[in-house]
CSV table of C-alpha atoms and ligand atoms in Angstrom, one decimal:
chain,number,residue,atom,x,y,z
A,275,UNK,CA,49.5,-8.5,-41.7
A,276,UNK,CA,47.4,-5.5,-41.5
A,277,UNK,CA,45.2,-3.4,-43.6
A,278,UNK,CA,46.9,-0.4,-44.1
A,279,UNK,CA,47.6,-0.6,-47.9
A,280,UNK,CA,48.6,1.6,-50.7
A,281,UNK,CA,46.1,2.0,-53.6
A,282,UNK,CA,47.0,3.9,-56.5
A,283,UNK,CA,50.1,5.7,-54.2
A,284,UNK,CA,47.5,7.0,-51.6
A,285,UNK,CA,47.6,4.9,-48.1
A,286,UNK,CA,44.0,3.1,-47.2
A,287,UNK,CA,42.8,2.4,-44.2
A,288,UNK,CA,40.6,-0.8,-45.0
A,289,UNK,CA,38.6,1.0,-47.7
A,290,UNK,CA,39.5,5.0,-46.5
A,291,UNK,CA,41.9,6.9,-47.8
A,292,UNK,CA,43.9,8.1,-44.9
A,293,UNK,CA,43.7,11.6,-46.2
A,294,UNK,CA,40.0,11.7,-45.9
A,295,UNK,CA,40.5,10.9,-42.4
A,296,UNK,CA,42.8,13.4,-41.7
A,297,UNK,CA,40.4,16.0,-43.4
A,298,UNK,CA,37.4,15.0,-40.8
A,299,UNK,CA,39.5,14.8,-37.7
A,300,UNK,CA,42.4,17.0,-38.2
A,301,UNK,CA,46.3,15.9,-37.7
A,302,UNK,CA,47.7,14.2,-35.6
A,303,UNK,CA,46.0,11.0,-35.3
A,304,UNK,CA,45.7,7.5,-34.5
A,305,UNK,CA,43.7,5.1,-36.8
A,306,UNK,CA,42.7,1.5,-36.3
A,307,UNK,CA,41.3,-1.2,-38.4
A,308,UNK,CA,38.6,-3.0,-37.3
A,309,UNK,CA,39.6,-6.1,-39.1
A,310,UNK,CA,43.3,-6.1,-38.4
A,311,UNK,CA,41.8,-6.3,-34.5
A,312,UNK,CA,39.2,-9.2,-35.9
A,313,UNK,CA,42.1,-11.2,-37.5
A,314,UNK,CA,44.7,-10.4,-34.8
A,315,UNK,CA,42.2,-12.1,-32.4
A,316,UNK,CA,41.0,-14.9,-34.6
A,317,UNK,CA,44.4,-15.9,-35.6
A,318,UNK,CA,45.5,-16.0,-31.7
A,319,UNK,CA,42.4,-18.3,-31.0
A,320,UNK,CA,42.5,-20.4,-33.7
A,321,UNK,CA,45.3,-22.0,-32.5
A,322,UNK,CA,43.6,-22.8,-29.1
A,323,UNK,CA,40.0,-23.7,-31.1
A,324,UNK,CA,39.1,-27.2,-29.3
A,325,UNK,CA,40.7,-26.2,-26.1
A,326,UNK,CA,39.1,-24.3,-22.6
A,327,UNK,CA,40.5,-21.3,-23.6
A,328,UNK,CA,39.8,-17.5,-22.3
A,329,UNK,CA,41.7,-15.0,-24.1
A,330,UNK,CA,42.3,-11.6,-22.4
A,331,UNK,CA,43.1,-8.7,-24.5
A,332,UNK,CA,45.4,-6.5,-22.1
A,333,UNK,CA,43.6,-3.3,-22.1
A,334,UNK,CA,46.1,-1.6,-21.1
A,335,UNK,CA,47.8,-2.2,-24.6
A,336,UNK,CA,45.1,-0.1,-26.1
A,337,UNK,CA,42.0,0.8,-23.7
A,338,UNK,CA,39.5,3.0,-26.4
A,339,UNK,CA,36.2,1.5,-25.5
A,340,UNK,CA,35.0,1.0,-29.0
A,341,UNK,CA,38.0,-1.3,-29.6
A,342,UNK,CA,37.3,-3.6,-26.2
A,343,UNK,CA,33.6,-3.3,-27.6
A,344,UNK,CA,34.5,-5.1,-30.9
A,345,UNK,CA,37.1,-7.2,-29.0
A,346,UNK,CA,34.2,-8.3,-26.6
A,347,UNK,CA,31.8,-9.0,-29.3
A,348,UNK,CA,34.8,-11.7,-31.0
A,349,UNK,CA,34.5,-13.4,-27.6
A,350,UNK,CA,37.6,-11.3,-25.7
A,351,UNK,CA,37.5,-11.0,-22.1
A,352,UNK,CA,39.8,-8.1,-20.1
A,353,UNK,CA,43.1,-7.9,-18.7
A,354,UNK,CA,43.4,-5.1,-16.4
A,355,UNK,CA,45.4,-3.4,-14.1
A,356,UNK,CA,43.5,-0.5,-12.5
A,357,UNK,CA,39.7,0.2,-11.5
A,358,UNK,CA,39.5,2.6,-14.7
A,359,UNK,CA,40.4,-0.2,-17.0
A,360,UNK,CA,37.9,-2.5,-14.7
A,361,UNK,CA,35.3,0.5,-15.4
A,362,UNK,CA,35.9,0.9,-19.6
A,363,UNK,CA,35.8,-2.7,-19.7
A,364,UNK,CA,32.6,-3.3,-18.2
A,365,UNK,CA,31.6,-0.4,-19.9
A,366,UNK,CA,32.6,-1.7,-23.3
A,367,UNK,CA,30.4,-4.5,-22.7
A,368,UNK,CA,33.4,-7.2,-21.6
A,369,UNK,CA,31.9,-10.7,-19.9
A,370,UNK,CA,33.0,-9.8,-16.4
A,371,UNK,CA,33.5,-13.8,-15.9
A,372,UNK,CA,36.6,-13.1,-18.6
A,373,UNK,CA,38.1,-10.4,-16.9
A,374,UNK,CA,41.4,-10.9,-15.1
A,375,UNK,CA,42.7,-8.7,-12.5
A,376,UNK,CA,46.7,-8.1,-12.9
A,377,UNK,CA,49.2,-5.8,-10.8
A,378,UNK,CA,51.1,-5.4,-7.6
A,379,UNK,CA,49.3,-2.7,-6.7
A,380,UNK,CA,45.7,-3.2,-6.4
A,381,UNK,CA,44.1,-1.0,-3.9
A,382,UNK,CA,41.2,-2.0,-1.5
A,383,UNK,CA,38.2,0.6,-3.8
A,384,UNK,CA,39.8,-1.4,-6.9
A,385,UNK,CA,39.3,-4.6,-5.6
A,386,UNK,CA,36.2,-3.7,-3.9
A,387,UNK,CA,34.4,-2.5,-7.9
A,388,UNK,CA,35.8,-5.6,-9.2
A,389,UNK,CA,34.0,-7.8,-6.4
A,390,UNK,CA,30.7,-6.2,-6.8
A,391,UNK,CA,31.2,-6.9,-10.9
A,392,UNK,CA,31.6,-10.1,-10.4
A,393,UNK,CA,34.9,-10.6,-11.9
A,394,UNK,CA,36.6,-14.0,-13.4
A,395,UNK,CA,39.9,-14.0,-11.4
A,396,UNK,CA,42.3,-11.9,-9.4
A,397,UNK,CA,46.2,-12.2,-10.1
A,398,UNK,CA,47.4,-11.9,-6.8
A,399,UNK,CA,51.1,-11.4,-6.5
A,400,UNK,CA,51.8,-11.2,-2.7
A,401,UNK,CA,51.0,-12.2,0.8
A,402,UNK,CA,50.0,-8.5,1.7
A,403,UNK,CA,47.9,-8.2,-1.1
A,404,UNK,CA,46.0,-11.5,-0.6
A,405,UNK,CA,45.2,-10.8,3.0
A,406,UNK,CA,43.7,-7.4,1.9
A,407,UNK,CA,41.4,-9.1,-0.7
A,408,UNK,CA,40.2,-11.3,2.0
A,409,UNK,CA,38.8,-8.9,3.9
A,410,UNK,CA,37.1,-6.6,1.1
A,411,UNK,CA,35.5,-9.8,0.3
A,412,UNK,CA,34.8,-10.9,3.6
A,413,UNK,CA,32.7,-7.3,3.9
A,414,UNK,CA,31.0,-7.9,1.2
A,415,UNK,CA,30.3,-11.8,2.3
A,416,UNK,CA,31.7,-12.9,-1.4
A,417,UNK,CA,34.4,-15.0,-2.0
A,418,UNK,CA,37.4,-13.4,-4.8
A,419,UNK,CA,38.5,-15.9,-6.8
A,420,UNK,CA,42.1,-16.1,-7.1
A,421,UNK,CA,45.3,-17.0,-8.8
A,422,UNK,CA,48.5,-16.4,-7.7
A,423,UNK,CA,51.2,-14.5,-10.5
A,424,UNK,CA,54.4,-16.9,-10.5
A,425,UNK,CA,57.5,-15.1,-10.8
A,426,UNK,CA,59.4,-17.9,-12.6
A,427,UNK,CA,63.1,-16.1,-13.1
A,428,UNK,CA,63.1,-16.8,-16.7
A,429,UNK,CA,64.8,-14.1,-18.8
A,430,UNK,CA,62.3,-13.3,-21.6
A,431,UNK,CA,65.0,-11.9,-23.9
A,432,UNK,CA,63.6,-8.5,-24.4
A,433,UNK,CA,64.2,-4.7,-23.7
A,434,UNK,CA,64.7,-4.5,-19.8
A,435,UNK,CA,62.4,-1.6,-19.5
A,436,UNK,CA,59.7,-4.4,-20.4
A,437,UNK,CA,60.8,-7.8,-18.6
A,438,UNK,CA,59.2,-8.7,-15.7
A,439,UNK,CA,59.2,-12.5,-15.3
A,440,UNK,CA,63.5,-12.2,-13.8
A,441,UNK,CA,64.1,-13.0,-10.1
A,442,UNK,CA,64.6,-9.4,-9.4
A,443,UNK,CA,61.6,-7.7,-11.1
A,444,UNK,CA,58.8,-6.7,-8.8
A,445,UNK,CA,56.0,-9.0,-10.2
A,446,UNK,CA,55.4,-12.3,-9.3
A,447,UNK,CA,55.9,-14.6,-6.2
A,448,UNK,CA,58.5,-17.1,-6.4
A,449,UNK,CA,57.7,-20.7,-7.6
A,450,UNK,CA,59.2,-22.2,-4.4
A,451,UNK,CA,56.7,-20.0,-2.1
A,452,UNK,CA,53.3,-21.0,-4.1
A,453,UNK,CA,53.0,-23.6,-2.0
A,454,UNK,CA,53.1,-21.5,1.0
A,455,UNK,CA,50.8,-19.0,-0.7
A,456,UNK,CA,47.8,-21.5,-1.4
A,457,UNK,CA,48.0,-23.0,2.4
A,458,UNK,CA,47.6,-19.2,3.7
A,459,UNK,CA,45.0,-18.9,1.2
A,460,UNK,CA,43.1,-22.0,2.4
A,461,UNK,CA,43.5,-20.6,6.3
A,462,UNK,CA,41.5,-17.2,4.7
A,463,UNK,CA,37.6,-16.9,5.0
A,464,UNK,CA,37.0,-14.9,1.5
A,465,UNK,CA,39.5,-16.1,-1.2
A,466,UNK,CA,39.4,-19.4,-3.3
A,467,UNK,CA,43.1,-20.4,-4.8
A,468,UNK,CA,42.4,-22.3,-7.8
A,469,UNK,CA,44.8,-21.3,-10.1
A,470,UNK,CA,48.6,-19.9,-11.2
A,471,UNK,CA,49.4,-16.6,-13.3
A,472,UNK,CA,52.4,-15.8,-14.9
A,473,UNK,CA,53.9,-12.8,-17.6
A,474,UNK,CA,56.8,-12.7,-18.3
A,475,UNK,CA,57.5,-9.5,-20.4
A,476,UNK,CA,56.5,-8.0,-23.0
A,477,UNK,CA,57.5,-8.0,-26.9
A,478,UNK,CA,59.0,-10.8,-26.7
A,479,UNK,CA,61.0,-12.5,-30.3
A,480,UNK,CA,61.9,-16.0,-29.4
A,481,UNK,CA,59.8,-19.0,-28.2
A,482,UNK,CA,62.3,-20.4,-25.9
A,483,UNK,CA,61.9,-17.8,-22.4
A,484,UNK,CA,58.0,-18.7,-23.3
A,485,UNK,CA,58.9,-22.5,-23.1
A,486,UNK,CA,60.6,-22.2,-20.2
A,487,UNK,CA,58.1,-20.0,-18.2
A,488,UNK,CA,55.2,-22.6,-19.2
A,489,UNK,CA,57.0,-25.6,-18.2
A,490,UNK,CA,58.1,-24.2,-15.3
A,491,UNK,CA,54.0,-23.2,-14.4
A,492,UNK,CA,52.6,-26.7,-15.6
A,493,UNK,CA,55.6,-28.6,-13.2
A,494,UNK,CA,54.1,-26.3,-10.2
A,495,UNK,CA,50.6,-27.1,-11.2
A,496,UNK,CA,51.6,-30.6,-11.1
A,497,UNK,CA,53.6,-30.0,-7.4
A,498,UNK,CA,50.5,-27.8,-6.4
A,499,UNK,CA,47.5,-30.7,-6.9
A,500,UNK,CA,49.9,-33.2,-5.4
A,501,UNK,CA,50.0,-31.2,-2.2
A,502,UNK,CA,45.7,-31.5,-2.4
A,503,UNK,CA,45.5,-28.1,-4.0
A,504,UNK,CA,42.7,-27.9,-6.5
A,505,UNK,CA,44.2,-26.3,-9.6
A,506,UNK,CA,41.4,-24.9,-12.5
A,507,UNK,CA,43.3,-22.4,-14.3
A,508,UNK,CA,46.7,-21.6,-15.6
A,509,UNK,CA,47.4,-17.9,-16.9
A,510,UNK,CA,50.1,-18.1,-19.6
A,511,UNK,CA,49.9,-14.2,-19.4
A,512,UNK,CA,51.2,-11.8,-22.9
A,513,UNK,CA,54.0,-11.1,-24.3
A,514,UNK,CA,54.3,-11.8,-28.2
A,515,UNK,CA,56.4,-10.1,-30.2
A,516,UNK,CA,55.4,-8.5,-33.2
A,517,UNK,CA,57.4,-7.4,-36.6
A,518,UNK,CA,58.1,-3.2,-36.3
A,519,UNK,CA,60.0,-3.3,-39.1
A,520,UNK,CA,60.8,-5.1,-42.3
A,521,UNK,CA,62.9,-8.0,-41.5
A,522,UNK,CA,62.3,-8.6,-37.9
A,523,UNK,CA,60.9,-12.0,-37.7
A,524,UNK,CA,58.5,-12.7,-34.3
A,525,UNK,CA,57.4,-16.3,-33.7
A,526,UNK,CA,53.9,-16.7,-35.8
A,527,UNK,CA,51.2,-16.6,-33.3
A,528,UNK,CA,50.1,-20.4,-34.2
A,529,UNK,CA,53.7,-21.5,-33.4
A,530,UNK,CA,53.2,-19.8,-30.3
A,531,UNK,CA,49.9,-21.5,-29.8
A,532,UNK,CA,51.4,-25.4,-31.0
A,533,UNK,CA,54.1,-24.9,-28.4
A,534,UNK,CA,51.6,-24.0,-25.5
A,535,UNK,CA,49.3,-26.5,-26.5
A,536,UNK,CA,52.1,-28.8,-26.5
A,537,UNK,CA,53.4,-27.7,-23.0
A,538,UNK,CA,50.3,-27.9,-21.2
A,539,UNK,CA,48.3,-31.0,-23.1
A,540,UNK,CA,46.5,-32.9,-20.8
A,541,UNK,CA,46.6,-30.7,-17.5
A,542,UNK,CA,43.0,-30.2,-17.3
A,543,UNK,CA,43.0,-26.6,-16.2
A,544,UNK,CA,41.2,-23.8,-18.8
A,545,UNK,CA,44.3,-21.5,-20.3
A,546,UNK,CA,44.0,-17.9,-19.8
A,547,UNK,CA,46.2,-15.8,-22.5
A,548,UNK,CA,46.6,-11.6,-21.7
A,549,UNK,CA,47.8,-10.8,-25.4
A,550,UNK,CA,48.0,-6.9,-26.3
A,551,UNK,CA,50.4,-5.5,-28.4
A,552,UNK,CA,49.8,-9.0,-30.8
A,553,UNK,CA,46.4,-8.0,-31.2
A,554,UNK,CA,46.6,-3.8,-31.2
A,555,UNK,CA,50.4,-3.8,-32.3
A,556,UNK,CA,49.7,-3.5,-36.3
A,557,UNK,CA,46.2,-2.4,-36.1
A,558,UNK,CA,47.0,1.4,-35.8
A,559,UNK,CA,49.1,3.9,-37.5
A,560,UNK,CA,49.8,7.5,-36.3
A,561,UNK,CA,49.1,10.0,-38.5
A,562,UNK,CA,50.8,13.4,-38.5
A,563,UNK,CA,51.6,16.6,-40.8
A,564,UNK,CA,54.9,17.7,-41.9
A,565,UNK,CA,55.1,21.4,-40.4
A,566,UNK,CA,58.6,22.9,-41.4
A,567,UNK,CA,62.2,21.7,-43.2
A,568,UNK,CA,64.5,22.7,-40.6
A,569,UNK,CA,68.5,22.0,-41.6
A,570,UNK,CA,71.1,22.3,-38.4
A,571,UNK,CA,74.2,21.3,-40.1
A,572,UNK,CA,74.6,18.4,-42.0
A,573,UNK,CA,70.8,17.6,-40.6
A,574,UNK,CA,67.9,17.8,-42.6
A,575,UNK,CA,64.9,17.6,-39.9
A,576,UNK,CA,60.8,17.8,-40.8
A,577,UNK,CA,59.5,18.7,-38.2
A,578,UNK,CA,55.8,17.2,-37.9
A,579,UNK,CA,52.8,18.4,-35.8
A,580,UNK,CA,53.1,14.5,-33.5
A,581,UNK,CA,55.3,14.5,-30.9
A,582,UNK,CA,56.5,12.2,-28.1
A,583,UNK,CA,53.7,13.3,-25.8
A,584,UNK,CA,51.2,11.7,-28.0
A,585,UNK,CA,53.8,8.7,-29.4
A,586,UNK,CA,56.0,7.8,-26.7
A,587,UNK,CA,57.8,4.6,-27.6
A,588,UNK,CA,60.9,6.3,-29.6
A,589,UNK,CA,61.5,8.4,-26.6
A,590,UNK,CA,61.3,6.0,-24.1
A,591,UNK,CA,62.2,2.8,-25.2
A,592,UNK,CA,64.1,3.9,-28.2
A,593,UNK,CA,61.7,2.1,-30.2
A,594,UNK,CA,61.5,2.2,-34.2
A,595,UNK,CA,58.4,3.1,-35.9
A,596,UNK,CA,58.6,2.4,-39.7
A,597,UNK,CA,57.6,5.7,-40.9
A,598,UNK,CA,55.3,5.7,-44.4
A,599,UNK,CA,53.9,8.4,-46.5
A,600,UNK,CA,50.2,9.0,-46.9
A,601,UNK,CA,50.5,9.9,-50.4
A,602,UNK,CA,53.4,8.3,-52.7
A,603,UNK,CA,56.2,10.6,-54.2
A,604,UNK,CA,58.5,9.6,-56.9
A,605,UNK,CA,62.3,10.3,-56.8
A,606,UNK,CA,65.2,9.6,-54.9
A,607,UNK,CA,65.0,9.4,-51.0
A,608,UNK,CA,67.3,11.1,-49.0
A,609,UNK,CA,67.9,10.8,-45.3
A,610,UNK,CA,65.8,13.1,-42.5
A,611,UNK,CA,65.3,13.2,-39.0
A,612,UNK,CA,61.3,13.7,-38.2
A,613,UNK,CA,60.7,15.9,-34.8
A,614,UNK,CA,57.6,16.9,-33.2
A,615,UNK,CA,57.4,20.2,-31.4
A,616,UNK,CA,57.8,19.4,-27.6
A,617,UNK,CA,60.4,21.2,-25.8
A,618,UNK,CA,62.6,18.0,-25.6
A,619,UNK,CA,65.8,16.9,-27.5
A,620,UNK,CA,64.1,12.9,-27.5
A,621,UNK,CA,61.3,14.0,-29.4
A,622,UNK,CA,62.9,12.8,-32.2
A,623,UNK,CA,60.7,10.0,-34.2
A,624,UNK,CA,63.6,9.1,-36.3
A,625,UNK,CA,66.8,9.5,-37.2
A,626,UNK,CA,68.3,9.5,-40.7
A,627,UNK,CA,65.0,7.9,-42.2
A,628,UNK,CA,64.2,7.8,-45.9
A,629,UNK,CA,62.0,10.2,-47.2
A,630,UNK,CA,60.8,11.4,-50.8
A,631,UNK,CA,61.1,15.3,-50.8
A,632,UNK,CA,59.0,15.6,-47.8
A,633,UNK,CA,57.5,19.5,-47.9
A,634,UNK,CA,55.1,21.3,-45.9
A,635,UNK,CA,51.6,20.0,-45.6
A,636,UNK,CA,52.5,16.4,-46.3
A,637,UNK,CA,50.8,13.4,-44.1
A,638,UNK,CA,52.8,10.9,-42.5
A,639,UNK,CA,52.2,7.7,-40.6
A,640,UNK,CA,54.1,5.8,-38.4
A,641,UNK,CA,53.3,2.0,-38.6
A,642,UNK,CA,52.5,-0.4,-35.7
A,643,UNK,CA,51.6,2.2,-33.4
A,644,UNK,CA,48.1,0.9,-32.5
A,645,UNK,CA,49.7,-1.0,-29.2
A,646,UNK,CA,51.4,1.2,-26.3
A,647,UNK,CA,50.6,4.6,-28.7
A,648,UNK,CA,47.3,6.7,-27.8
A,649,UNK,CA,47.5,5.0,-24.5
A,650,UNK,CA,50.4,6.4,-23.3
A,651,UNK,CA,50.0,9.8,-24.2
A,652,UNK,CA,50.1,12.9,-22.3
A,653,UNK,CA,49.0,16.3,-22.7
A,654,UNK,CA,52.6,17.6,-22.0
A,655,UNK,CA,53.3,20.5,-23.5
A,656,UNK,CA,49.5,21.3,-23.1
A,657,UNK,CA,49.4,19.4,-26.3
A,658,UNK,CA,45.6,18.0,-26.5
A,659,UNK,CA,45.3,14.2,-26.3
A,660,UNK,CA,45.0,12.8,-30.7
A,661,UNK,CA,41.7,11.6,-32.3
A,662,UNK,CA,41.5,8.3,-32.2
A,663,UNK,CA,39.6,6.8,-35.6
A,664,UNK,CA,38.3,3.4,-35.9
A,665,UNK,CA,37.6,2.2,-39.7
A,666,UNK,CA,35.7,-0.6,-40.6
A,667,UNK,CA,35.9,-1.4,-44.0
A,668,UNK,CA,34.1,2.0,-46.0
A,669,UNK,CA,33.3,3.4,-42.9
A,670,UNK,CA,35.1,5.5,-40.2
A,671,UNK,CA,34.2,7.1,-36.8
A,672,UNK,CA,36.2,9.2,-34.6
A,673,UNK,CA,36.2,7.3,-31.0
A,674,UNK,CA,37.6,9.4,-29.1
A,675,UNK,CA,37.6,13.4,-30.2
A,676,UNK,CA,40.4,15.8,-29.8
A,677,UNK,CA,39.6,18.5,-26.3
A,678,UNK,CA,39.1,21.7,-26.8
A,679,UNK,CA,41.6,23.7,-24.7
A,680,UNK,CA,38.3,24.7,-22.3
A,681,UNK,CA,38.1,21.0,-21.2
A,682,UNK,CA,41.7,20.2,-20.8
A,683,UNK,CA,41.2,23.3,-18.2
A,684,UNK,CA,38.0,22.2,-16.9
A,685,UNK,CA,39.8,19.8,-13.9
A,686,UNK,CA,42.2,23.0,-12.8
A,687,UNK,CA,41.2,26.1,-10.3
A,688,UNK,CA,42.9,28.9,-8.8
A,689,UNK,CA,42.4,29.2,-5.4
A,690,UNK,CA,42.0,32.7,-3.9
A,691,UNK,CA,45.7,32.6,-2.4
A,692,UNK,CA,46.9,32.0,-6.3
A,693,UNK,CA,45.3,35.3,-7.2
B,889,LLP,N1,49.7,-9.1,-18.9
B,889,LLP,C1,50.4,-8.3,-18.0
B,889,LLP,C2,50.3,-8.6,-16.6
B,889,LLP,C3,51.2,-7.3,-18.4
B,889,LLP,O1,51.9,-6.5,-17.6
B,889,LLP,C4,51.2,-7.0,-19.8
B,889,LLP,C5,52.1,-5.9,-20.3
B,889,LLP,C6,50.5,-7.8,-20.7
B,889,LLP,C7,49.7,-8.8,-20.2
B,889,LLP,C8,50.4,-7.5,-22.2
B,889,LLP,O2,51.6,-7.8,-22.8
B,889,LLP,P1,51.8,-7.8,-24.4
B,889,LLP,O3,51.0,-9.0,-24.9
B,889,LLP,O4,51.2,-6.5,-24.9
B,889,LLP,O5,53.2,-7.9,-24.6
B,889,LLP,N2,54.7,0.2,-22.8
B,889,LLP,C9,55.5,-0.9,-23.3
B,889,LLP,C10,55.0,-2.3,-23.0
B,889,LLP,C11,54.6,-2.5,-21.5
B,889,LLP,C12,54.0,-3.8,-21.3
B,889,LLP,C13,53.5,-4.0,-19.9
B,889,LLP,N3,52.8,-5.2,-19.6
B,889,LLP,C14,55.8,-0.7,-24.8
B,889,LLP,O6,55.4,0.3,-25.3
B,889,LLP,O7,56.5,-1.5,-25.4
């Protein structure tokens, strides 16, 4: 459910016409609605209401500032995985207490800001990495709280690019050494192990992998307090899947919740979630204009003024967007592929889509593209980085502005030996 809706054969955002938008911040663009993020969020809560919850929207699913703002203000803490996401979120007004610290790569300055903010809980995921926290926190005479990230080999069922929770991924320390872990964290001056972490990939359609990665966490929890570890939280991590197109049929988020709830009822720990693309996924469209018709054979391609350097997923992951009009034609559809300018044969949006006599001028929007889109853009191409819109019911603002090419230059020099 989202509120990207048709009125009249013009697409809305909430109460804008996605045309007017486009008029005030120029093509391309992403938009998102304000309440699609409000009822994302609520409807992932509600399923934990009476429970000691902490939900962590995983910023890096989509990091604008003014959407972690009105995430924080619904009650969100912060899943990050670099100082800059530490440094919007605190920024953006997040609790630091409800920010979690993910990755396998956290460096010593990273761990450093997030000790001087004051930060709920670092994800550790290996022995190197926990012995380097010690000693930033030993220099600043504070003590990081920690959990360590379980790798608990379950196979999440999803792309491969995006599964991390298999014995052979790089996340995660294996369930038989978290014992090990928590005695070398007890021998340490500046960390406190009280809890386990786990993700096990991302866009994920089935509840069984999640099943079997909680089970597998709550049994270790059990193991862990009967070796005299004090356990207080358990990290269930991301990972739900969300419809991208019409059909595909994702486990409701309160199914989701029922079955967690289920799995760990009674263990006395407060749950930590890192949900992203169920709270961003739907709550952004990108936006672009049809350029030219371009027909190479038997093809048919419009070519539109988005590309992959500003929506990577078809590129990359070979991901389906469901592709929408702005404005509503009628006739017969015929099939198109829909290109964006970048020097690349994969940037190709889709491929034999239906389309109402596209022509010149025309806006369209790619669905779901609020999760993993703006985020992951480049300026490849020296393409500027999109406008990113938020909308709230009648009103819009544009949170992020497109560069002018002056500032996209403003980083570079040319050193006298260049002359
Ligand atoms: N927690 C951790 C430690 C993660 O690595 C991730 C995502 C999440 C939480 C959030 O997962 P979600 O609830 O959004 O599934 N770029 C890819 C997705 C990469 C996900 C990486 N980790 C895409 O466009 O599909």
């Amino acid at each position: 459910m989202d509120h990207f809706d048709y009125r009249d054969g013009t697409l809305f955002a909430e109460d804008v016409p996605v045309s007017t938008i486009a008029t005030e911040a120029g093509t391309p663009f992403y938009v998102y609605s304000s309440a699609t993020l409000r009822r994302h969020y609520s409807v992932f809560t509600e399923g934990f209401a009476d429970a000691d919850v902490i939900v962590a929207f995983a910023v890096k699913a989509l990091s604008n500032i003014a959407v972690l703002s009105l995430l924080a203000k619904e009650g969100a803490g912060a899943d990050i995985v670099s100082g800059g996401e530490l440094y919007r979120a605190l920024k953006a007004g997040v609790d630091p207490r409800k920010i979690v610290f993910s990755g396998v790569g956290k460096t010593q300055e990273e761990m450093a800001a997030a000790l001087d903010a004051g930060i709920g809980q670092f994800n550790v995921e290996g022995e190197a990495e926990l012995h380097a926290l010690s000693a930033v926190a030993a220099d600043k005479g504070l003590t990081a709280p920690v959990a360590f990230r379980i790798n608990p080999d379950v196979d999440a069922q999803t792309d491969d690019r995006i599964s991390t929770g298999r014995a052979e991924d790089k996340f995660g320390i294996p369930c038989a050494r978290a014992g090990e872990m928590f005695a070398m964290a007890g021998g340490l001056p500046s960390v406190k192990a009280r809890g386990v972490a786990m993700h096990i990939g991302s866009q994920i359609t089935s509840l069984s992998p999640f099943r079997a990665a909680a089970e597998r966490a709550v049994d270790l929890v059990s193991e862990l307090r009967a070796a005299g570890y004090g356990i207080e939280t358990l990290d269930l991590g991301g990972g739900l899947g969300i419809p991208y197109a019409a059909g595909e049929t994702p486990p409701p988020p309160k199914d989701y919740a029922a079955l967690l709830r289920s799995v760990t009822d009674g263990l006395d720990v407060t749950i930590m979630f890192e949900p992203g693309r169920m709270i961003a996924g739907n709550a952004g469209i990108f936006v672009s204009k049809v350029i030219y018709l371009k027909t190479q054979g038997t093809v048919t391609y419009a070519i539109v003024d988005g590309a992959m350097n500003d929506l990577i997923r078809p590129a990359l992951y070979s991901a389906t967007h469901a592709l929408v009009p702005v404005e509503e034609k009628v006739g017969t559809p015929t099939p198109f592929h829909v290109a964006g300018p970048v020097c690349e044969s994969t940037d190709v949006f889709s491929r034999d889509v239906a389309m109402v006599n596209p022509q010149p001028g025309d806006l369209i929007a790619y669905r779901t593209a609020g999760a993993y889109g703006a985020v992951q853009a480049s300026e490849y191409n020296t393409r500027p980085l999109v406008p990113e819109v938020l909308v709230d019911g009648d009103q819009f603002a544009v949170i992020r502005r497109r560069p002018t090419y002056d500032e996209m230059l403003s980083l570079e020099t040319i050193p006298d030996f260049a002359r």
